[in-house]
PDB file of C-alpha atoms and ligand atoms in Angstrom:
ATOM      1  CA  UNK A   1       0.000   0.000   0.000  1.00 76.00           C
ATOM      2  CA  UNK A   2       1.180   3.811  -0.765  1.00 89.00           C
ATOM      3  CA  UNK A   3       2.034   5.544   2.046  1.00 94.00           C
ATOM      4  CA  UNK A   4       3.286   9.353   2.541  1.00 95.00           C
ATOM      5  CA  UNK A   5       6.486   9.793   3.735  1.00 95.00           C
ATOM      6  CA  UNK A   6       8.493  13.227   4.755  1.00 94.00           C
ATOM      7  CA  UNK A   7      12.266  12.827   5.090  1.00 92.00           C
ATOM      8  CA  UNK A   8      12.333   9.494   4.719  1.00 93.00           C
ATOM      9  CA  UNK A   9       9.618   9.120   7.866  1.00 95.00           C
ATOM     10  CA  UNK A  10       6.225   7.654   7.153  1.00 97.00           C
ATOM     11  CA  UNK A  11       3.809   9.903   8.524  1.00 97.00           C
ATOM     12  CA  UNK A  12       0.638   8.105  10.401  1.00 97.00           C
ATOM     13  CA  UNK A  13      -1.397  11.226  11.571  1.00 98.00           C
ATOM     14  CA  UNK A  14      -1.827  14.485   9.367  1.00 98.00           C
ATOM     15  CA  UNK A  15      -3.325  17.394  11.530  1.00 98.00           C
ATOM     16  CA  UNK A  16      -4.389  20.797  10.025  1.00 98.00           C
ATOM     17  CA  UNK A  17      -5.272  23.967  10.273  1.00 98.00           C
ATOM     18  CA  UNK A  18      -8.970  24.832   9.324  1.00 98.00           C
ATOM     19  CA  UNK A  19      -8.941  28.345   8.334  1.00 97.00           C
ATOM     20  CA  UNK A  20      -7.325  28.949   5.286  1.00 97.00           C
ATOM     21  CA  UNK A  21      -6.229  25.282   5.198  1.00 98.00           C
ATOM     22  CA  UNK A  22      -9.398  23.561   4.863  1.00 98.00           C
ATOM     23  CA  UNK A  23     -11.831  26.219   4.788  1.00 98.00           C
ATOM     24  CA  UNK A  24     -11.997  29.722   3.101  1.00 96.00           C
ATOM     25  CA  UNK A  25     -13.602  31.857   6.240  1.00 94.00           C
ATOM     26  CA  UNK A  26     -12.782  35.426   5.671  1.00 89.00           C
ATOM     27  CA  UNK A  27     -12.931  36.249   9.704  1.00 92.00           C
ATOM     28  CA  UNK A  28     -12.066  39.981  10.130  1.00 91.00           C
ATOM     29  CA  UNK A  29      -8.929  40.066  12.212  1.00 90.00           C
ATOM     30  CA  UNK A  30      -8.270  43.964  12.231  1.00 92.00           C
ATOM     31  CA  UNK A  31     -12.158  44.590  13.300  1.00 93.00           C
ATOM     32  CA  UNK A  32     -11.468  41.972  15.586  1.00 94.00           C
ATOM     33  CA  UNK A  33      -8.639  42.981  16.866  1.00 94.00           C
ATOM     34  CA  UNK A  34      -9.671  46.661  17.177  1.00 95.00           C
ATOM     35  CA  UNK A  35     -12.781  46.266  19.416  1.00 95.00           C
ATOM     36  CA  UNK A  36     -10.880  44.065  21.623  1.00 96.00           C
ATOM     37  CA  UNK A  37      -8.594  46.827  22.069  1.00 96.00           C
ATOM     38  CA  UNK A  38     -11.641  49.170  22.830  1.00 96.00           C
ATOM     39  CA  UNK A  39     -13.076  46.957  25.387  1.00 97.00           C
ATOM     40  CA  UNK A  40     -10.097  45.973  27.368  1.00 96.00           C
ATOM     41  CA  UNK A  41      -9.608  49.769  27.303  1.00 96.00           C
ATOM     42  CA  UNK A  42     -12.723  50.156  29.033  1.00 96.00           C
ATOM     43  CA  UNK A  43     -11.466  48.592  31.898  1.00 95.00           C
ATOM     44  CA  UNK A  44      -8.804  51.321  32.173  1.00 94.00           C
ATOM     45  CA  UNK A  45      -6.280  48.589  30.874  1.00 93.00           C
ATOM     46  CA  UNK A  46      -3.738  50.286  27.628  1.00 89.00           C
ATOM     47  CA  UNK A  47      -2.822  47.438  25.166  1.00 89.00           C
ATOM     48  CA  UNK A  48       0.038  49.095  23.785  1.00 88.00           C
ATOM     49  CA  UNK A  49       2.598  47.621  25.749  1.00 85.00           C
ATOM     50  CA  UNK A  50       1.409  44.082  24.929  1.00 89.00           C
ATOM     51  CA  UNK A  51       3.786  41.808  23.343  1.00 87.00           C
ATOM     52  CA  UNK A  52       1.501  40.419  21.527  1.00 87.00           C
ATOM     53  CA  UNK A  53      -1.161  41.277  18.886  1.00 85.00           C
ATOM     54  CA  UNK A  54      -3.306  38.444  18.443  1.00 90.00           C
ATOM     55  CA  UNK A  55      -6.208  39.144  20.083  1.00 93.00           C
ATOM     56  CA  UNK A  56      -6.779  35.983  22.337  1.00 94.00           C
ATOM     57  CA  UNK A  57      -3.707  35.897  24.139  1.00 93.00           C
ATOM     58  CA  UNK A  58      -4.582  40.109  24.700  1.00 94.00           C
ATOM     59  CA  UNK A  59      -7.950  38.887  26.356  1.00 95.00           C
ATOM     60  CA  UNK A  60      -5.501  36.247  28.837  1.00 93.00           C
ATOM     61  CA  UNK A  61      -3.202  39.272  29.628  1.00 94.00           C
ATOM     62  CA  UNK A  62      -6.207  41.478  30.158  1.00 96.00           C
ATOM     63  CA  UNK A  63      -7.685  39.192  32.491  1.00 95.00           C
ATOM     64  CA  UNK A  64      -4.557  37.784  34.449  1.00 94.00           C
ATOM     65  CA  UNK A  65      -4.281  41.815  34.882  1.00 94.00           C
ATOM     66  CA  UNK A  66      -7.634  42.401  36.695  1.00 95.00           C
ATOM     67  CA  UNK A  67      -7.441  38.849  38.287  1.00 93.00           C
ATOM     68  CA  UNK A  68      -5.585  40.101  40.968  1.00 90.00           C
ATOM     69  CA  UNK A  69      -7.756  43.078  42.119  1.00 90.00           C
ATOM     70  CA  UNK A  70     -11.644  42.250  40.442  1.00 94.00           C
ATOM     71  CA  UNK A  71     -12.147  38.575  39.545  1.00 95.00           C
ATOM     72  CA  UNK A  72     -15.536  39.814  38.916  1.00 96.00           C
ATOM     73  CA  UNK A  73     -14.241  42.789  36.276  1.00 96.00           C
ATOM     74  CA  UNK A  74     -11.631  40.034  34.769  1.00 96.00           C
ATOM     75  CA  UNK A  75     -14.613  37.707  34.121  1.00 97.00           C
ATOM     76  CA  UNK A  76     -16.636  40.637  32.425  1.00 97.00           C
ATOM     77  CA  UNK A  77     -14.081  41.559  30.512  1.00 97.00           C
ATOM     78  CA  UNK A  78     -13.488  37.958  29.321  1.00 96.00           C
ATOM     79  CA  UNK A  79     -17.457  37.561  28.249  1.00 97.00           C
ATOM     80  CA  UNK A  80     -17.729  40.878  26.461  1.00 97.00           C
ATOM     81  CA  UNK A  81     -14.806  39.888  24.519  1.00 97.00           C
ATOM     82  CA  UNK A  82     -15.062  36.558  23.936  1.00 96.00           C
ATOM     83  CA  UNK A  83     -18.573  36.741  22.536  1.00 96.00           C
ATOM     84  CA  UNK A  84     -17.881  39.953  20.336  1.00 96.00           C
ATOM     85  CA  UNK A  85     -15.043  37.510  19.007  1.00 96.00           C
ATOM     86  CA  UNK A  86     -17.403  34.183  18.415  1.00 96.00           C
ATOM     87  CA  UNK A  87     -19.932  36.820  16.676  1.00 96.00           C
ATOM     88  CA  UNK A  88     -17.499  37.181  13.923  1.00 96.00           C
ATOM     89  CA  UNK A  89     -16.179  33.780  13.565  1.00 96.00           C
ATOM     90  CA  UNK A  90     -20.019  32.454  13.363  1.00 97.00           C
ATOM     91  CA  UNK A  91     -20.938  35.051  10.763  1.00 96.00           C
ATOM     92  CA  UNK A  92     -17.419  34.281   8.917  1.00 96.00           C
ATOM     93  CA  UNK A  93     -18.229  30.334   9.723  1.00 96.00           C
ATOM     94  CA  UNK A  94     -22.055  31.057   7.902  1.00 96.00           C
ATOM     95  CA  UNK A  95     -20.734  32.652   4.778  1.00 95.00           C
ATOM     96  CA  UNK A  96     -17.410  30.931   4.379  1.00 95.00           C
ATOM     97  CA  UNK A  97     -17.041  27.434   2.688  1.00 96.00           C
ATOM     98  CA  UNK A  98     -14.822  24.334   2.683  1.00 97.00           C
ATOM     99  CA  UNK A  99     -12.323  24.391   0.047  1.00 97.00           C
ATOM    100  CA  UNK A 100     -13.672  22.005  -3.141  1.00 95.00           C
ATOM    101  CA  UNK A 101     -11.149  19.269  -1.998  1.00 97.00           C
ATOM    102  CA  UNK A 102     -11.065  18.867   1.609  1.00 98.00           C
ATOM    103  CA  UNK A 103     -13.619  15.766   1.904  1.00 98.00           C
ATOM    104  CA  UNK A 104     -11.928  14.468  -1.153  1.00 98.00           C
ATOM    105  CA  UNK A 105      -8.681  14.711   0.743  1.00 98.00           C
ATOM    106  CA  UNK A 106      -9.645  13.177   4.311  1.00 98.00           C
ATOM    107  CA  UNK A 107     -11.342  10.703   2.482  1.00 98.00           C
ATOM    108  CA  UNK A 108      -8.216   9.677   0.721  1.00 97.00           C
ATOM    109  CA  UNK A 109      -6.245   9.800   3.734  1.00 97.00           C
ATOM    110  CA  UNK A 110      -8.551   7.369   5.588  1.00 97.00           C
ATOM    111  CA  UNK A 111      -8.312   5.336   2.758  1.00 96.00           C
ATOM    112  CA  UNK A 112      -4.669   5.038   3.709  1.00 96.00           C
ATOM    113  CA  UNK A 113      -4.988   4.418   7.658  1.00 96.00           C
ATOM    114  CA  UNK A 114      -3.806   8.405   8.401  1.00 97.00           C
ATOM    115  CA  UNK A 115      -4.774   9.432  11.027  1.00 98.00           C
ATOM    116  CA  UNK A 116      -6.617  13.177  10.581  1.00 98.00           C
ATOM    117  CA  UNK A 117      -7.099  15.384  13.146  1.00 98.00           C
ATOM    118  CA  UNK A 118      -8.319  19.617  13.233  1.00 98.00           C
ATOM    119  CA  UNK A 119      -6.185  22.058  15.466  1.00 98.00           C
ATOM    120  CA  UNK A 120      -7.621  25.368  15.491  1.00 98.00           C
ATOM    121  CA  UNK A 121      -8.101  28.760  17.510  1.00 96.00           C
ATOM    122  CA  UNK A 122     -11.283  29.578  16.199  1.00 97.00           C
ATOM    123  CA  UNK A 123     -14.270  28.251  18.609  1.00 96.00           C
ATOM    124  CA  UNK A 124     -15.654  25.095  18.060  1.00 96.00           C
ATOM    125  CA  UNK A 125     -19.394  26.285  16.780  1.00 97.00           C
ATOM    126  CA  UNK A 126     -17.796  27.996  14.261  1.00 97.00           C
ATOM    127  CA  UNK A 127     -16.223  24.516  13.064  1.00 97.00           C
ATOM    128  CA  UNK A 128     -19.095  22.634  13.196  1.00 97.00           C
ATOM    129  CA  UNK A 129     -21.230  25.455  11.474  1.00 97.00           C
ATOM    130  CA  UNK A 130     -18.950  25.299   8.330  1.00 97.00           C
ATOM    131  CA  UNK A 131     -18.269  21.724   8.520  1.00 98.00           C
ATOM    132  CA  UNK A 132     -21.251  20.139  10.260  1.00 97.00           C
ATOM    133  CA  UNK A 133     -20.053  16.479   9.562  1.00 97.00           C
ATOM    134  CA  UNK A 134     -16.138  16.840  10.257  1.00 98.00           C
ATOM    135  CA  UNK A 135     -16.099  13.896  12.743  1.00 98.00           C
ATOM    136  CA  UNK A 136     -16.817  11.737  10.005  1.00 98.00           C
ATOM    137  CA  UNK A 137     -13.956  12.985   8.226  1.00 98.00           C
ATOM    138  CA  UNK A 138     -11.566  13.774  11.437  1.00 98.00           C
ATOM    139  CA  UNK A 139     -10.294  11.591  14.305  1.00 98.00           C
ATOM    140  CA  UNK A 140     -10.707  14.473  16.675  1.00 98.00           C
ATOM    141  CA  UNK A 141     -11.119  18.283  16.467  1.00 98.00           C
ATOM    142  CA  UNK A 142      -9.119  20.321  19.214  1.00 98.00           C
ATOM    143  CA  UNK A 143     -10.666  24.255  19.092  1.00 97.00           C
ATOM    144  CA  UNK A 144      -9.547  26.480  21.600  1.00 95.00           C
ATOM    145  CA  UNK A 145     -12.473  26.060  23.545  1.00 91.00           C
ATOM    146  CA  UNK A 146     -10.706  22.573  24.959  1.00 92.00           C
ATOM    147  CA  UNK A 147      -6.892  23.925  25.907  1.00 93.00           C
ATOM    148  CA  UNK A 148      -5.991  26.278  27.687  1.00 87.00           C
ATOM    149  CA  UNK A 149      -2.824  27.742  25.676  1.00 89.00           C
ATOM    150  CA  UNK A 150      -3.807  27.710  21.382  1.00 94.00           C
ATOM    151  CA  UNK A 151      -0.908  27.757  19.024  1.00 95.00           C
ATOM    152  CA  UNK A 152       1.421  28.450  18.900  1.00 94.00           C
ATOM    153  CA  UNK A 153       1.963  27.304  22.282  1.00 95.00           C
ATOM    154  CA  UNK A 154       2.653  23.508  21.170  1.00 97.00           C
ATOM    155  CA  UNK A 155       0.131  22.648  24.209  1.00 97.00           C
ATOM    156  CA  UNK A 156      -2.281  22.603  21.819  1.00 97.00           C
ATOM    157  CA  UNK A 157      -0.649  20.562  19.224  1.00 97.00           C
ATOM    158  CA  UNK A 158       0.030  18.008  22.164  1.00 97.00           C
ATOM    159  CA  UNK A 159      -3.342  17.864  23.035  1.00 97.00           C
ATOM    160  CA  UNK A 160      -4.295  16.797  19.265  1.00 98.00           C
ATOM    161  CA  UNK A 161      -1.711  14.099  19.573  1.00 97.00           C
ATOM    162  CA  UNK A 162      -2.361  13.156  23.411  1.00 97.00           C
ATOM    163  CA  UNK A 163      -6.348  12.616  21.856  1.00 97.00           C
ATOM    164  CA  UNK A 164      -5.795  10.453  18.477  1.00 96.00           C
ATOM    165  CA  UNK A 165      -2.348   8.301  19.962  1.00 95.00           C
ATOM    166  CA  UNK A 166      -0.288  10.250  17.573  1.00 96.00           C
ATOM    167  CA  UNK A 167       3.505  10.409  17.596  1.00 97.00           C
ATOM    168  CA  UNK A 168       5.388  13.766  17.049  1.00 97.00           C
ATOM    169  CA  UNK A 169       7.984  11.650  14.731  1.00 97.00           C
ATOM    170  CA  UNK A 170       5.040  10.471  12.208  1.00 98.00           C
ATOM    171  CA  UNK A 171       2.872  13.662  12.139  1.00 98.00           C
ATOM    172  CA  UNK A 172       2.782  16.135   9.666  1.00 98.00           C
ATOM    173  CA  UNK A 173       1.206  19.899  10.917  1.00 98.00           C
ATOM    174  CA  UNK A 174      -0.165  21.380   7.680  1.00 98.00           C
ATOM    175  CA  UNK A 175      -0.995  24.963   8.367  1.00 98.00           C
ATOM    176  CA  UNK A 176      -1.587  28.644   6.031  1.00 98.00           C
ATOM    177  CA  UNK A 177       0.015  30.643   8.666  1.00 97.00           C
ATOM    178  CA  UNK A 178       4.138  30.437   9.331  1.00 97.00           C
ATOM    179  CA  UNK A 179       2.657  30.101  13.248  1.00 96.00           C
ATOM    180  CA  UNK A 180       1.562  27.231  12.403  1.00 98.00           C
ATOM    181  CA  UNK A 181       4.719  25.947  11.281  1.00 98.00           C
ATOM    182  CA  UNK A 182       6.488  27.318  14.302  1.00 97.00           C
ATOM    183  CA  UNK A 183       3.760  25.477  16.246  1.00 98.00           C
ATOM    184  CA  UNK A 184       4.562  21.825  14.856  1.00 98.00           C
ATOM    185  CA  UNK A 185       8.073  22.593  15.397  1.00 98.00           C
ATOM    186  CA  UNK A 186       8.164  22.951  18.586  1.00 98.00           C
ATOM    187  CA  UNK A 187       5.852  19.987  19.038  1.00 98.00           C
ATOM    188  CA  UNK A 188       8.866  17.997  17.181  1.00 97.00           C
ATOM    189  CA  UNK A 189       6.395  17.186  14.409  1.00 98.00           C
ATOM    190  CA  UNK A 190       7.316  17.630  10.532  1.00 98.00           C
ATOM    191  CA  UNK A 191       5.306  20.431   8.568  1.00 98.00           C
ATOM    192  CA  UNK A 192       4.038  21.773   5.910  1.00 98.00           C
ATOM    193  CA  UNK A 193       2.817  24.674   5.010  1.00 98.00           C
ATOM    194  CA  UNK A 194      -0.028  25.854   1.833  1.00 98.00           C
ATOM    195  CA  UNK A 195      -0.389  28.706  -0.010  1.00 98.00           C
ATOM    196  CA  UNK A 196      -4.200  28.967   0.293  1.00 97.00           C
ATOM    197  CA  UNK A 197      -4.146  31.957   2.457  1.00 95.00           C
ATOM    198  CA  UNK A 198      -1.821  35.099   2.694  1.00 94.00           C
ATOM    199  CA  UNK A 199       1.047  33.707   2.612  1.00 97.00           C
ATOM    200  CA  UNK A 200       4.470  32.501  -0.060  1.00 98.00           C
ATOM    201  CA  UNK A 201       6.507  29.909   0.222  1.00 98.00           C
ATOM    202  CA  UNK A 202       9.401  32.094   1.204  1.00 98.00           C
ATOM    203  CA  UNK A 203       7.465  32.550   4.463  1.00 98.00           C
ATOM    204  CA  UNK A 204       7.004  28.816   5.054  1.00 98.00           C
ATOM    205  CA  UNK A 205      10.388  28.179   3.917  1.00 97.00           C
ATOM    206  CA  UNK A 206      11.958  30.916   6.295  1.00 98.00           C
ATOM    207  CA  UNK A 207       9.692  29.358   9.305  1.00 98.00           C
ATOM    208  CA  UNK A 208      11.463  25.773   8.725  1.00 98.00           C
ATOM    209  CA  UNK A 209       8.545  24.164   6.791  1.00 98.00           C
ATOM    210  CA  UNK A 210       9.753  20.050   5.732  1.00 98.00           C
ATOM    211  CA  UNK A 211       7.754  21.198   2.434  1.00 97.00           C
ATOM    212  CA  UNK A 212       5.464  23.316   0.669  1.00 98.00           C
ATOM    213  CA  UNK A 213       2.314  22.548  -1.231  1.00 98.00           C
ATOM    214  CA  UNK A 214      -0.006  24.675  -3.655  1.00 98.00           C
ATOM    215  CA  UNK A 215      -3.474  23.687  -1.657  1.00 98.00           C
ATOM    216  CA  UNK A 216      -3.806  21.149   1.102  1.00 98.00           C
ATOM    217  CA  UNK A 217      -5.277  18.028  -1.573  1.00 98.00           C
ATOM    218  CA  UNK A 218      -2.017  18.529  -3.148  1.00 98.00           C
ATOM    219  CA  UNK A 219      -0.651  15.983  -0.254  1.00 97.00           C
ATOM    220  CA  UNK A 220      -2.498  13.338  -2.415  1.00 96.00           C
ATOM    221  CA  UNK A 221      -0.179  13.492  -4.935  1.00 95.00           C
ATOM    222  CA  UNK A 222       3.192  13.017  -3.017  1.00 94.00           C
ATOM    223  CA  UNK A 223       1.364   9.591  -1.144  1.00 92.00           C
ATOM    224  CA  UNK A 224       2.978   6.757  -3.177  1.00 85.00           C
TER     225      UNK A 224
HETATM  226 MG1  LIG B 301      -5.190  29.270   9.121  1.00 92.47          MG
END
């Protein structure tokens, strides 16, 4: 039987991305990002000196930050935010679509006794509302509503693994975003990265990617 190998490994679990890597979702990051700002402003808390600018781990910071004096305040702050943020992704989730070939491509890689698995930091309705039968297609689905740390922390990756018996040494990441790239890395699995969202292949190359591919279903054609 054809199997998919990377380096010379055969690879037994594949786990992706979903946006941009299995689904085209069009989620408004900047909007996002900028009424997050607003309402952790609110609660007299300035972002700027954040080291980060994704907008979950701002929410953490935000929170850990009020912890301390108002549990009550942190837990406000957490609500308002978090369900301005699912808003989006459902409304992205209702009017975004799987890419042509992703059933094709899960299908194929049952076919060949790989493992496939969903690692995302969107919310898990959103998933389910653009792909209401994944778990027929997937082994398990990790959103971020199950970890505590997303990715790039490789926590989450670990959890993916910890959930379908996979092995860092035979799993492939496959990810749109260099994070997610950095994320298998660190969670000693191999990666690829595809170029079906704003990214080149110079960024996946610069992040370390094993290899690069056109659109996810192009894995099909290097199983042999
Ligand atoms: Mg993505």
């Amino acid at each position: 039987m054809s199997v998919l190998k990377i380096n010379g490994s055969i690879i037994e679990t594949v786990i992706f991305d979903f946006d941009g890597t299995l689904a085209k979702l069009n989620i408004d990051f900047q909007r996002m990002r900028e009424e997050v700002v607003k309402i952790i402003a609110s609660y007299g808390i300035q972002t700027n000196l954040f080291k980060t600018n994704f907008v979950l781990e701002m929410i953490n910071l935000a929170t850990d930050i009020l912890n301390s004096n108002s549990p009550q305040k942190a837990k406000m702050l957490r609500e308002k935010a978090m369900t301005f943020i699912e808003n989006i992704e459902l409304r992205a989730a209702e009017e975004g679509e799987l890419f042509a070939h992703t059933r094709e491509l899960l299908t194929f890689l049952k076919a060949h006794n790989i493992s496939r698995a969903v690692v995302s930091r969107n919310c898990e309705k959103a998933i389910f509302k653009a792909f209401p039968d994944i778990l027929s297609y997937c082994d398990a689905v990790v959103c971020r509503d199950l970890v505590k740390n997303v990715k790039p922390n490789p926590h989450h990756l670990h959890t993916v693994m910890e959930k379908i018996k996979g092995t860092p040494t035979s799993t492939l990441m496959v990810g749109d975003h260099p994070l997610d790239i950095e994320t298998g890395r660190q969670a000693g699995t191999f990666t690829a990265g595809v170029l079906t969202g704003h990214f080149q292949e110079i960024d996946f190359l610069r992040a370390g990617a094993d290899l690069v591919l056109p659109r996810a279903v192009d894995l099909i054609k290097i199983i042999s």
